[in-house]
Short mmCIF file of C-alpha atoms and ligand atoms in Angstrom, two decimals:
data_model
loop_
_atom_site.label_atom_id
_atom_site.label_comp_id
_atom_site.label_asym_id
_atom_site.label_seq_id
_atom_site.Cartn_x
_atom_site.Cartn_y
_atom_site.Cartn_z
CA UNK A 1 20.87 168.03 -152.52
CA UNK A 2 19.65 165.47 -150.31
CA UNK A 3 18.02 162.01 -150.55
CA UNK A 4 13.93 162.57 -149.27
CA UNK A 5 11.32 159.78 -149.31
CA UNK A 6 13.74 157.76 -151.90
CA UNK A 7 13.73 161.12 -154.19
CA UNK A 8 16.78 163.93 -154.65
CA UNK A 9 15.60 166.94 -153.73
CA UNK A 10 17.49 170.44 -153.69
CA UNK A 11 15.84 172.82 -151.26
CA UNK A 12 12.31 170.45 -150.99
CA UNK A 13 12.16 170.79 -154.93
CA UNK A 14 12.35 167.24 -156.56
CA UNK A 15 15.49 167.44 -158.77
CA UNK A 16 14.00 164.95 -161.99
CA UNK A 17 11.22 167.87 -161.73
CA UNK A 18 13.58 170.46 -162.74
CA UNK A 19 14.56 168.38 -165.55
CA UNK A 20 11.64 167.57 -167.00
CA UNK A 21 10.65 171.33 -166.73
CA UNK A 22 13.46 173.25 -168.49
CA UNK A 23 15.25 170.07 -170.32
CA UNK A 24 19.17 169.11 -170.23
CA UNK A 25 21.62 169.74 -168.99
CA UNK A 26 21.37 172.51 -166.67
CA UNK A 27 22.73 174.38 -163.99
CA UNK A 28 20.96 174.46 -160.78
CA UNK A 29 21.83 177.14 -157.66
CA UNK A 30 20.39 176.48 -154.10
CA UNK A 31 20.18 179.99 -152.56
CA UNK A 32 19.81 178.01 -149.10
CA UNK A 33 23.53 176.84 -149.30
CA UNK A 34 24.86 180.24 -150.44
CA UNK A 35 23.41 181.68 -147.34
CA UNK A 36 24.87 178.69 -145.19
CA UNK A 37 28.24 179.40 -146.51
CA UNK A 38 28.18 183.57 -146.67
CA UNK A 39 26.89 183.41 -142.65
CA UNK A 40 30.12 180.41 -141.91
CA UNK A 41 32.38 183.09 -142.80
CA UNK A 42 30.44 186.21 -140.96
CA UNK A 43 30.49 184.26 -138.11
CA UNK A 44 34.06 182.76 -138.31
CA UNK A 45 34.99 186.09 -138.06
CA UNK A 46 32.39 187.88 -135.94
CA UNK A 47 35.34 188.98 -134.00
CA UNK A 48 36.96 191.15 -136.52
CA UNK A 49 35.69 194.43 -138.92
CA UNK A 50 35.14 192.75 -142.00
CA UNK A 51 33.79 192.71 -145.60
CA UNK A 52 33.18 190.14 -147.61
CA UNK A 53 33.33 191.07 -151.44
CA UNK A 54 31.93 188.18 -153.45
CA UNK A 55 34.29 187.21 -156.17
CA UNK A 56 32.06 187.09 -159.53
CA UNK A 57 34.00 185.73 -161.80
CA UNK A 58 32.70 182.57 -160.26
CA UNK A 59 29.36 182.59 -160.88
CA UNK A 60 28.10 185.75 -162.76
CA UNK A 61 24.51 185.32 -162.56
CA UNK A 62 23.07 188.73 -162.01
CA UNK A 63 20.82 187.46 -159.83
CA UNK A 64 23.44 185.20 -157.95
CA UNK A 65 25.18 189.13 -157.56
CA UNK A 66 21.57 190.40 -156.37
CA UNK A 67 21.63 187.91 -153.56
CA UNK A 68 24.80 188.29 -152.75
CA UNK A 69 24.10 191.86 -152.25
CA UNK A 70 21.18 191.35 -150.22
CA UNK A 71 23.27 189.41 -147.53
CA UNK A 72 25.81 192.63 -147.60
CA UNK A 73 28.40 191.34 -149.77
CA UNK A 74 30.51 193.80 -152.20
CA UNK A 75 32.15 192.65 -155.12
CA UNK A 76 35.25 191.49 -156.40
CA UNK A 77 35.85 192.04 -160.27
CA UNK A 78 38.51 191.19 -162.43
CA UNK A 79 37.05 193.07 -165.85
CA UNK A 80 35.14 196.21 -166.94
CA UNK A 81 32.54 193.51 -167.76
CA UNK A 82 32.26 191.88 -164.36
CA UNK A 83 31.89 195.80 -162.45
CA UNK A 84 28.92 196.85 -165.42
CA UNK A 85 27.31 193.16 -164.43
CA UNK A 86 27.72 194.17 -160.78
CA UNK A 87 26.42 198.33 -161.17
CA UNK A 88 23.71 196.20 -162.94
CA UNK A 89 23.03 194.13 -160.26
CA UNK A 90 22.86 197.21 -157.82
CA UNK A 91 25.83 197.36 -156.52
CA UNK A 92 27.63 200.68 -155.01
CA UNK A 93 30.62 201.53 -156.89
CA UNK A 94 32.55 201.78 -153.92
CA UNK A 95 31.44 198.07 -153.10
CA UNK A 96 33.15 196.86 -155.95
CA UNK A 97 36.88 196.42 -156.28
CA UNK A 98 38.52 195.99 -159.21
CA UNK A 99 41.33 193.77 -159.31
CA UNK A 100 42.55 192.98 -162.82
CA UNK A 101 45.98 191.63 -164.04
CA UNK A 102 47.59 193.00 -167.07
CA UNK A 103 44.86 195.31 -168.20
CA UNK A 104 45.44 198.70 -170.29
CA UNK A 105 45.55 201.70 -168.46
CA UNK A 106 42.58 202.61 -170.25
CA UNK A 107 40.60 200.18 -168.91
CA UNK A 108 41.44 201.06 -165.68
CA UNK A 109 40.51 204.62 -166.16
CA UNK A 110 37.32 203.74 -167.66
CA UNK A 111 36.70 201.75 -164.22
CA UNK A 112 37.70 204.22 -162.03
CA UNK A 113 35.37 206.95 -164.01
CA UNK A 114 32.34 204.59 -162.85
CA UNK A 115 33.85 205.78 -159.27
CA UNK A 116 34.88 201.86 -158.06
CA UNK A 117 38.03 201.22 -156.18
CA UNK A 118 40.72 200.39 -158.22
CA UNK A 119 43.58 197.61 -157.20
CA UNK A 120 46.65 198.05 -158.69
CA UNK A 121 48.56 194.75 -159.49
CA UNK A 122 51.94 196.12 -161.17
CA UNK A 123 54.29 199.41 -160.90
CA UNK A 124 54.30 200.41 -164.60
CA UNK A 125 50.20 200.63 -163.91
CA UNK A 126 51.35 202.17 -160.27
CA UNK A 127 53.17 204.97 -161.97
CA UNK A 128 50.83 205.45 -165.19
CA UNK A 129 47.83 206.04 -162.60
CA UNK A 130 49.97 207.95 -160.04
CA UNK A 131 51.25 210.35 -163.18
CA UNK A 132 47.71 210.83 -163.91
CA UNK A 133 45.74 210.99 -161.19
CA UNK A 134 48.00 211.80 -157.92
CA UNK A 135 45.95 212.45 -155.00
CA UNK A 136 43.08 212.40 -156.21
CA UNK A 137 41.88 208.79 -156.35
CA UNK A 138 43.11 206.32 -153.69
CA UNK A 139 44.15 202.95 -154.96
CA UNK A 140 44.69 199.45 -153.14
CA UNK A 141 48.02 197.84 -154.33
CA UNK A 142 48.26 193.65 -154.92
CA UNK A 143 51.45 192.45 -153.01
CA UNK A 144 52.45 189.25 -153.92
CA UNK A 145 54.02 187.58 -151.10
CA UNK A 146 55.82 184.33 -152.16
CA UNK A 147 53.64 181.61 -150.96
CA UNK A 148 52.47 178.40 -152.14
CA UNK A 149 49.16 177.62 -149.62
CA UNK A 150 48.96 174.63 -151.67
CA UNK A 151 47.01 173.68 -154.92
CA UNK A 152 48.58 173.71 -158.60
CA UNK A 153 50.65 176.06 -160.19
CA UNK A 154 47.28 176.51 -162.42
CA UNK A 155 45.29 177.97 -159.42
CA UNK A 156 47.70 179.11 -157.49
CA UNK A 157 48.96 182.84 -157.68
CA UNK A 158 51.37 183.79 -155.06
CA UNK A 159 54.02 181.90 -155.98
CA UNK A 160 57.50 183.66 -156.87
CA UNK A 161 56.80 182.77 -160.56
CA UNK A 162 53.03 183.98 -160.73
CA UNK A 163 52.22 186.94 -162.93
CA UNK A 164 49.85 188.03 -159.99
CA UNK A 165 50.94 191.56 -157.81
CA UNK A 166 54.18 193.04 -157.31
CA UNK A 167 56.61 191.16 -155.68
CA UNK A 168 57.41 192.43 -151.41
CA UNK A 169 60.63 192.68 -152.51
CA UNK A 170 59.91 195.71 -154.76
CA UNK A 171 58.34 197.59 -152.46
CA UNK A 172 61.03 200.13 -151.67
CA UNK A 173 60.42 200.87 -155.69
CA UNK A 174 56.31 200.72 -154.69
CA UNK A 175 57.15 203.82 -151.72
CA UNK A 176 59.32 205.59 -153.94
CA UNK A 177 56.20 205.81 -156.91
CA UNK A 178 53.77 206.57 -154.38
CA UNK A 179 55.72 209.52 -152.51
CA UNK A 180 56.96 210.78 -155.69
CA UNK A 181 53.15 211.27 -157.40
CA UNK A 182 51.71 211.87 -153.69
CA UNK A 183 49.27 209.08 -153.85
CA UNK A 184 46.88 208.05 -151.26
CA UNK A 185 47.20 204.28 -150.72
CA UNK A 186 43.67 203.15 -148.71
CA UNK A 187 43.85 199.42 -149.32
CA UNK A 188 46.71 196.17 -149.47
CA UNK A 189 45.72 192.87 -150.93
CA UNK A 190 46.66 189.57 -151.79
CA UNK A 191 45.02 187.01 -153.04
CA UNK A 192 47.77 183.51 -153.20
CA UNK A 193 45.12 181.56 -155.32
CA UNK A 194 42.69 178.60 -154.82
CA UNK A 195 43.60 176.43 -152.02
CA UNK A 196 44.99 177.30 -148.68
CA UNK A 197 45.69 173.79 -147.57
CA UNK A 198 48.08 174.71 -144.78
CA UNK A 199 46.42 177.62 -142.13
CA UNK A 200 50.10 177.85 -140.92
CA UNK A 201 51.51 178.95 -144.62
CA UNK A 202 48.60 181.12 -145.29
CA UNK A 203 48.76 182.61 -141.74
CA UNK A 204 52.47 183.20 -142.56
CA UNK A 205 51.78 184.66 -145.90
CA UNK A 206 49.80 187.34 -143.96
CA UNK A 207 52.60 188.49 -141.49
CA UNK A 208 54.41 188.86 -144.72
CA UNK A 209 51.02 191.35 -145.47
CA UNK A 210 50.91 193.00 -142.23
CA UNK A 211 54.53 193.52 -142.20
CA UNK A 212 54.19 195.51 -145.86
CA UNK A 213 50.91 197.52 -144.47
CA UNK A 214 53.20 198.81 -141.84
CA UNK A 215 54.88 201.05 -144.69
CA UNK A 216 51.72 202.83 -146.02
CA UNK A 217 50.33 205.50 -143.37
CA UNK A 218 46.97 205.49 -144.85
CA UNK A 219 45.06 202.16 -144.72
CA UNK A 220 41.47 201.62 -144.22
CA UNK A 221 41.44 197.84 -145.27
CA UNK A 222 43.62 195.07 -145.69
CA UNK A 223 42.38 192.49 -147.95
CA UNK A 224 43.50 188.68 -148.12
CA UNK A 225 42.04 187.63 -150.63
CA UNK A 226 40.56 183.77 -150.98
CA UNK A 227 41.62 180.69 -150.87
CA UNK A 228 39.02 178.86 -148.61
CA UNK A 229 38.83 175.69 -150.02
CA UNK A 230 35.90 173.34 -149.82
CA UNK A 231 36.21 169.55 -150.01
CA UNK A 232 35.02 168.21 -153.65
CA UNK A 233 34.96 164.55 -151.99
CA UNK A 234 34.57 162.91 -149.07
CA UNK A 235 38.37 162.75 -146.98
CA UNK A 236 39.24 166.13 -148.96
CA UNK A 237 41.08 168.37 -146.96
CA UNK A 238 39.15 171.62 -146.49
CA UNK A 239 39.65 174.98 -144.77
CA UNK A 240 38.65 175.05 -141.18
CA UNK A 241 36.95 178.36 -141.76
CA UNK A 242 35.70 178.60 -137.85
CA UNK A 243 39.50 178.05 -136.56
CA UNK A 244 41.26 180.24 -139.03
CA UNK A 245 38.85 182.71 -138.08
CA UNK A 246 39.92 183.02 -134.10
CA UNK A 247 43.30 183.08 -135.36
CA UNK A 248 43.20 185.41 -137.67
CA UNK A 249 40.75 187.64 -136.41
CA UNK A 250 42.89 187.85 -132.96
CA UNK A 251 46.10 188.18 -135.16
CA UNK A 252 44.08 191.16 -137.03
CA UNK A 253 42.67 192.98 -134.59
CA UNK A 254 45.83 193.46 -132.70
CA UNK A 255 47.93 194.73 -135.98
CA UNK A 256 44.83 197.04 -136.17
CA UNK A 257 45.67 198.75 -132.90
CA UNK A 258 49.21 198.73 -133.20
CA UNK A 259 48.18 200.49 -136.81
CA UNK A 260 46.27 202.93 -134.61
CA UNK A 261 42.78 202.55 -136.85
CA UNK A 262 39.86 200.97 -136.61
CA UNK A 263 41.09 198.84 -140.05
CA UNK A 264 38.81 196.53 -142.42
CA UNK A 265 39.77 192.88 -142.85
CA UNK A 266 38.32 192.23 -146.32
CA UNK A 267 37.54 188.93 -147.79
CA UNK A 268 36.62 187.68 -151.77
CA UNK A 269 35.86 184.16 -151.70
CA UNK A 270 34.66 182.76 -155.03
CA UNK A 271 34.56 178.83 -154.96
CA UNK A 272 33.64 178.95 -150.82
CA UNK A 273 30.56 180.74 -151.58
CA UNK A 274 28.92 179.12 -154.34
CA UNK A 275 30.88 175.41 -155.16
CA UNK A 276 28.54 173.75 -153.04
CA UNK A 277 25.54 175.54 -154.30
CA UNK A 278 25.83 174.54 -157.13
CA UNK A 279 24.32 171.06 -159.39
CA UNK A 280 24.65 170.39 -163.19
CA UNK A 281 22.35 168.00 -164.21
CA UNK A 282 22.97 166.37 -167.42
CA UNK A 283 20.88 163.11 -169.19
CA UNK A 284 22.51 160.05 -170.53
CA UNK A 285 22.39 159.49 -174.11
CA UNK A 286 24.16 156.09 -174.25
CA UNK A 287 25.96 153.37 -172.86
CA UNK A 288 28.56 151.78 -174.52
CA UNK A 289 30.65 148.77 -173.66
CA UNK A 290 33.85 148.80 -175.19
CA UNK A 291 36.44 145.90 -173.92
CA UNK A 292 37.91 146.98 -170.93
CA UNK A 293 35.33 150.43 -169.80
CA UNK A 294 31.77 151.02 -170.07
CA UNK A 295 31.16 154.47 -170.80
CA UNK A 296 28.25 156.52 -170.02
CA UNK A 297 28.01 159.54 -172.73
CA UNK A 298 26.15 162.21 -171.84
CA UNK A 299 24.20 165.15 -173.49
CA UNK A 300 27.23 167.17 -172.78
CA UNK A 301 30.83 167.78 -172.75
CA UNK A 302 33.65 169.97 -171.44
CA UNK A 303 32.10 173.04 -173.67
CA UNK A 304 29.80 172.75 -170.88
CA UNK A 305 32.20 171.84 -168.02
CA UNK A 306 35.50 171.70 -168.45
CA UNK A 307 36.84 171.86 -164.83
CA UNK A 308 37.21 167.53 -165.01
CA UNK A 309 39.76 168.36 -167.79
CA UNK A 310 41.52 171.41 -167.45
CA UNK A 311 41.95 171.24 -163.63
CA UNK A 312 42.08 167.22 -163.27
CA UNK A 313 39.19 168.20 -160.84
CA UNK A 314 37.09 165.84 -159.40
CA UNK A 315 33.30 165.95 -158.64
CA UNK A 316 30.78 163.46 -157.48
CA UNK A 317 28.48 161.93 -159.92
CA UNK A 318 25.22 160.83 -159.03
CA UNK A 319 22.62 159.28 -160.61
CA UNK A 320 19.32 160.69 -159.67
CA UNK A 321 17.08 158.57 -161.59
CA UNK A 322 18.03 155.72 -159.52
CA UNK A 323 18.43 156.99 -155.78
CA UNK A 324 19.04 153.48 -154.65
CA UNK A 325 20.04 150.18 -155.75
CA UNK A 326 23.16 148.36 -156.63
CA UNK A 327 26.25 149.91 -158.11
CA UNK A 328 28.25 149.57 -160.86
CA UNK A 329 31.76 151.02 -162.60
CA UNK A 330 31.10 153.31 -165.04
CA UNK A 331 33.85 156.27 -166.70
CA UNK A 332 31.55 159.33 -167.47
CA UNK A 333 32.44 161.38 -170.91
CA UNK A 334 31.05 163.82 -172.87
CA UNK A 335 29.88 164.35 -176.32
CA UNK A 336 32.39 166.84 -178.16
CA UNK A 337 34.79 165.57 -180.28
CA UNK A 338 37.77 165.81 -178.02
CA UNK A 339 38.53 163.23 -174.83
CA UNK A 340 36.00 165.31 -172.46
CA UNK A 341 36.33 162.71 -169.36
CA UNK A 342 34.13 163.29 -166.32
CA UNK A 343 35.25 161.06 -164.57
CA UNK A 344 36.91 157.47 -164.25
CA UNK A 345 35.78 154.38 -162.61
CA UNK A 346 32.80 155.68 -160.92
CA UNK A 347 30.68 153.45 -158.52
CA UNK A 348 27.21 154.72 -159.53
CA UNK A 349 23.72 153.38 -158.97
CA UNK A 350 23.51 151.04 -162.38
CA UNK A 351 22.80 153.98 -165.30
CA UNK A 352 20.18 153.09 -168.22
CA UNK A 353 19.59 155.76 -171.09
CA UNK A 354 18.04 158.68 -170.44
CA UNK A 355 18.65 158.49 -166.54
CA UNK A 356 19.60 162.14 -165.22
CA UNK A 357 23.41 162.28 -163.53
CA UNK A 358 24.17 165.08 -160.87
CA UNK A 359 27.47 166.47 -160.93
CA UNK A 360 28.41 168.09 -157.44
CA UNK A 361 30.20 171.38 -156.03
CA UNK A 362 29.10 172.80 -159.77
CA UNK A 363 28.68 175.93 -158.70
CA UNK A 364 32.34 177.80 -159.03
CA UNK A 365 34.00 178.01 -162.27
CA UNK A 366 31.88 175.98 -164.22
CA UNK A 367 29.29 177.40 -165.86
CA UNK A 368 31.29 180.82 -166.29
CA UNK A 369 34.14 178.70 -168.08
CA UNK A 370 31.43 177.33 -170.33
CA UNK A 371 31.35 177.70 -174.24
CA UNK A 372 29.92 176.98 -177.74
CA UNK A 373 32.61 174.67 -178.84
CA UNK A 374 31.29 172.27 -180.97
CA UNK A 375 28.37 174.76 -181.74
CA UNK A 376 26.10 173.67 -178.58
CA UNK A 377 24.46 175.84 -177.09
CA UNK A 378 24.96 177.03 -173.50
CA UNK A 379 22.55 175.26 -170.72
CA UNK A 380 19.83 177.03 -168.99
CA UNK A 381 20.36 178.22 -165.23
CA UNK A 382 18.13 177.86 -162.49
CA UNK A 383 17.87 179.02 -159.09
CA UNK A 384 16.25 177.39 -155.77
CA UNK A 385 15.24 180.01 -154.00
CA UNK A 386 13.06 179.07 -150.69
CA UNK A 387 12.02 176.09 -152.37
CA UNK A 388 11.00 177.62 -155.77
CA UNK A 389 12.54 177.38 -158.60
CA UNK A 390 13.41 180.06 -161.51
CA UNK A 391 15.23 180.09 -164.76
CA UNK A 392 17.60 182.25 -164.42
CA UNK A 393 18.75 182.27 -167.73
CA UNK A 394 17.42 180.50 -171.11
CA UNK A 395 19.12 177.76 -172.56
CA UNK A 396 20.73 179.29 -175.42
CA UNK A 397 19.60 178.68 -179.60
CA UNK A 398 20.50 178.90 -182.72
CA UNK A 399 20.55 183.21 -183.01
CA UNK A 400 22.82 183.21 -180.36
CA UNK A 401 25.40 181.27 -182.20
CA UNK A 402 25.25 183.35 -185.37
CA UNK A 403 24.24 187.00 -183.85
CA UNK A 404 27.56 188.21 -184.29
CA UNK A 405 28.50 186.44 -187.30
CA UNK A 406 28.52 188.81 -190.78
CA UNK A 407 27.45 186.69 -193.34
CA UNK A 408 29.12 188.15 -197.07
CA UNK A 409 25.97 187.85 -198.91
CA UNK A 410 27.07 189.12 -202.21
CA UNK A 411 30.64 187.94 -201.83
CA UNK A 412 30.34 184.08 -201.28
C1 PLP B 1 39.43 184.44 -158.40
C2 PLP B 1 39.71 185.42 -157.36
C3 PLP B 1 39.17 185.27 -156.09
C4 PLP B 1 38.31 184.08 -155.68
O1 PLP B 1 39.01 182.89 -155.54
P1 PLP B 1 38.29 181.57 -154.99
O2 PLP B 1 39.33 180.54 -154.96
O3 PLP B 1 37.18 181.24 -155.94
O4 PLP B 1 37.72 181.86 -153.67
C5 PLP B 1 39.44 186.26 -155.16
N1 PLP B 1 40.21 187.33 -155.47
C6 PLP B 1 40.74 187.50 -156.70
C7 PLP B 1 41.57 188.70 -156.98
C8 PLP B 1 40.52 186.56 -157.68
O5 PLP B 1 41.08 186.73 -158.89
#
């Protein structure tokens, strides 16, 4: 989004437009920024063999998967749902890996009939799979390796008390399972959650990775997982994607010929592909002056966007009615009966009712964590694509909220 001829504009397309054209709030994508961010991390790493599997759970927009596709990407999924939405979106099974925590054994089966690889994140699943299947089907296998990049214990997942992978320390138990049922192990992952802060601790974490692959003779890809982190305000630290990527890809390549194999380094960023992409645009339904705060209360709340709340995250607020002018403190809340807080103390361009506020980075986690709490309706989605725009999907109605409900007719 950028200021142009004293109007907001995403991608040349006026952002009040969008508004006025499919109501509030909504979600807006900028395909432009995607591709910004996707080609960062190709050429970050231009040095190394490497995939990058988008992680869905993100953003599941099929068409957010279908252009993700179209720049290469595979797929990271963490549910039977999210591989169907990416077959559906054209994806090749073996694109997709599935890396789920604390999932039947069913489920896994039923993902591994649709022929996608299958990452295995604990060793009662290790030896339930191995029983069944053996040879047969070669699996990736989750090592947690005891790191804290940085971030909350919320986000984070490599920690010594996250439920994520099995621990390095099990891994003589890890060998013994996979020699005993003769598996074929063609993949080792970690993912240590949402923020590497520190390149040092993350680069450590994967010498901790490398040092495990050594033990597994039949590797075609090592996957790290995410972690990039993209600043949510100005001052906010941020991965250095273009500095971690000589490292690492130097660090890679030679484990690679040590290995003796031509290996894959394989990526799943989530947040670094589409956070920045991404706009919710909400209107303001009042002001209200109470005696120490002047609230602006939107036509919205955490069922829309809860990441304010649940994470303490922050995100810019801007107003786009009024691109210029003097500022004033506002705290920005929502309309559900619950404390839904946007934000405190904001310094934004002076609101009046019905202006339209921009949240930033809105892309990640956000609409995919929204609900129907309160009984509102989900908000449309749109996508700026080469300076058009599309609904993506329809803001939701009143059939959506009761399709699954069975109404006892002759009961009550
Ligand atoms: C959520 C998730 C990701 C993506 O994380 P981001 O912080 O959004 O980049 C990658 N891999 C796995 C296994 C995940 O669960």
């Amino acid at each position: 989004m950028e200021l142009l001829n004293n109007q907001y504009v995403i991608d040349n397309v006026p952002v009040c437009d969008l508004i006025h054209k499919y109501g509030s709030p909504i979600y807006v994508y900028d395909t432009a920024r995607m591709e910004k961010q996707y080609k960062r991390l190709e050429n970050a790493f231009k040095g190394s063999r490497i995939k990058i599997n988008y992680a869905c759970k993100a953003l599941t927009n099929i068409n957010v998967l279908r252009f993700f596709k179209g720049m290469g990407s595979g797929l990271d999924a963490v549910s039977v749902q999210e591989v169907l939405l990416g077959l559906k979106a054209g994806y090749d099974p073996q694109d997709i890996l599935y890396t789920p925590n604390c999932v039947s054994i069913e489920e896994i089966n039923e993902v591994m009939d649709l022929g996608v690889r299958i990452n295995i994140d604990s060793i009662s699943i290790l030896e339930q799979f191995g029983h069944q299947h053996g040879f047969n089907i070669p699996i990736c296998i989750r090592i947690n390796p005891h790191i804290m990049a940085g971030g909350n214990q919320k986000t984070s997942t490599g920690h010594i008390d996250s439920k994520f992978g099995i621990s390095i320390y099990q891994l003589p138990h890890v060998e013994r399972v996979i020699e005993t049922n003769d598996m074929k192990v063609e993949g080792i992952h970690m993912h240590t959650g949402s923020d590497i802060l520190d390149v040092d601790v993350f680069l450590r974490g994967i010498e901790i990775l490398l040092e495990s692959s050594r033990h597994f003779k039949d590797l075609d890809y090592i996957d790290i997982g995410s972690g990039f982190k993209v600043a949510y305000r100005d001052g906010d630290n941020f991965t250095d994607i273009e500095s971690f990527g000589k490292s690492l890809s130097k660090r890679f390549n030679k484990f690679s010929s040590e290995y003796g194999k031509d290996l894959t380094l394989i990526f799943e960023p989530g947040k670094f592909l589409v956070s920045e992409a991404g706009y919710f645009l909400a209107r303001v339904n009042v002001i209200k002056h109470t005696t120490a705060t002047v609230f602006a209360g939107l036509d919205t709340g955490m069922n829309h966007f809860i990441r304010p709340m649940f994470y303490d995250s922050y995100h810019q607020i801007i107003n786009v009615s009024k691109p210029r002018g003097k500022t004033r403190i506002y705290t920005v809340v929502g309309y559900i009966c619950e404390t839904d807080t946007f934000g405190w103390n904001r310094k934004i361009t002076e609101i009046s009712e019905g202006d339209v506020l921009a949240f930033k980075n809105a892309g990640a986690y956000c609409f995919a964590m929204s609900s129907n709490y309160n009984s509102r309706y989900r908000p449309a989605e749109v996508m700026v694509h080469k300076q058009k725009d599309y609904l993506i999907r329809k803001r939701e109605e009143l059939e959506d909220l009761t399709r699954n409900q069975v109404i006892l007719d002759n009961i009550l």
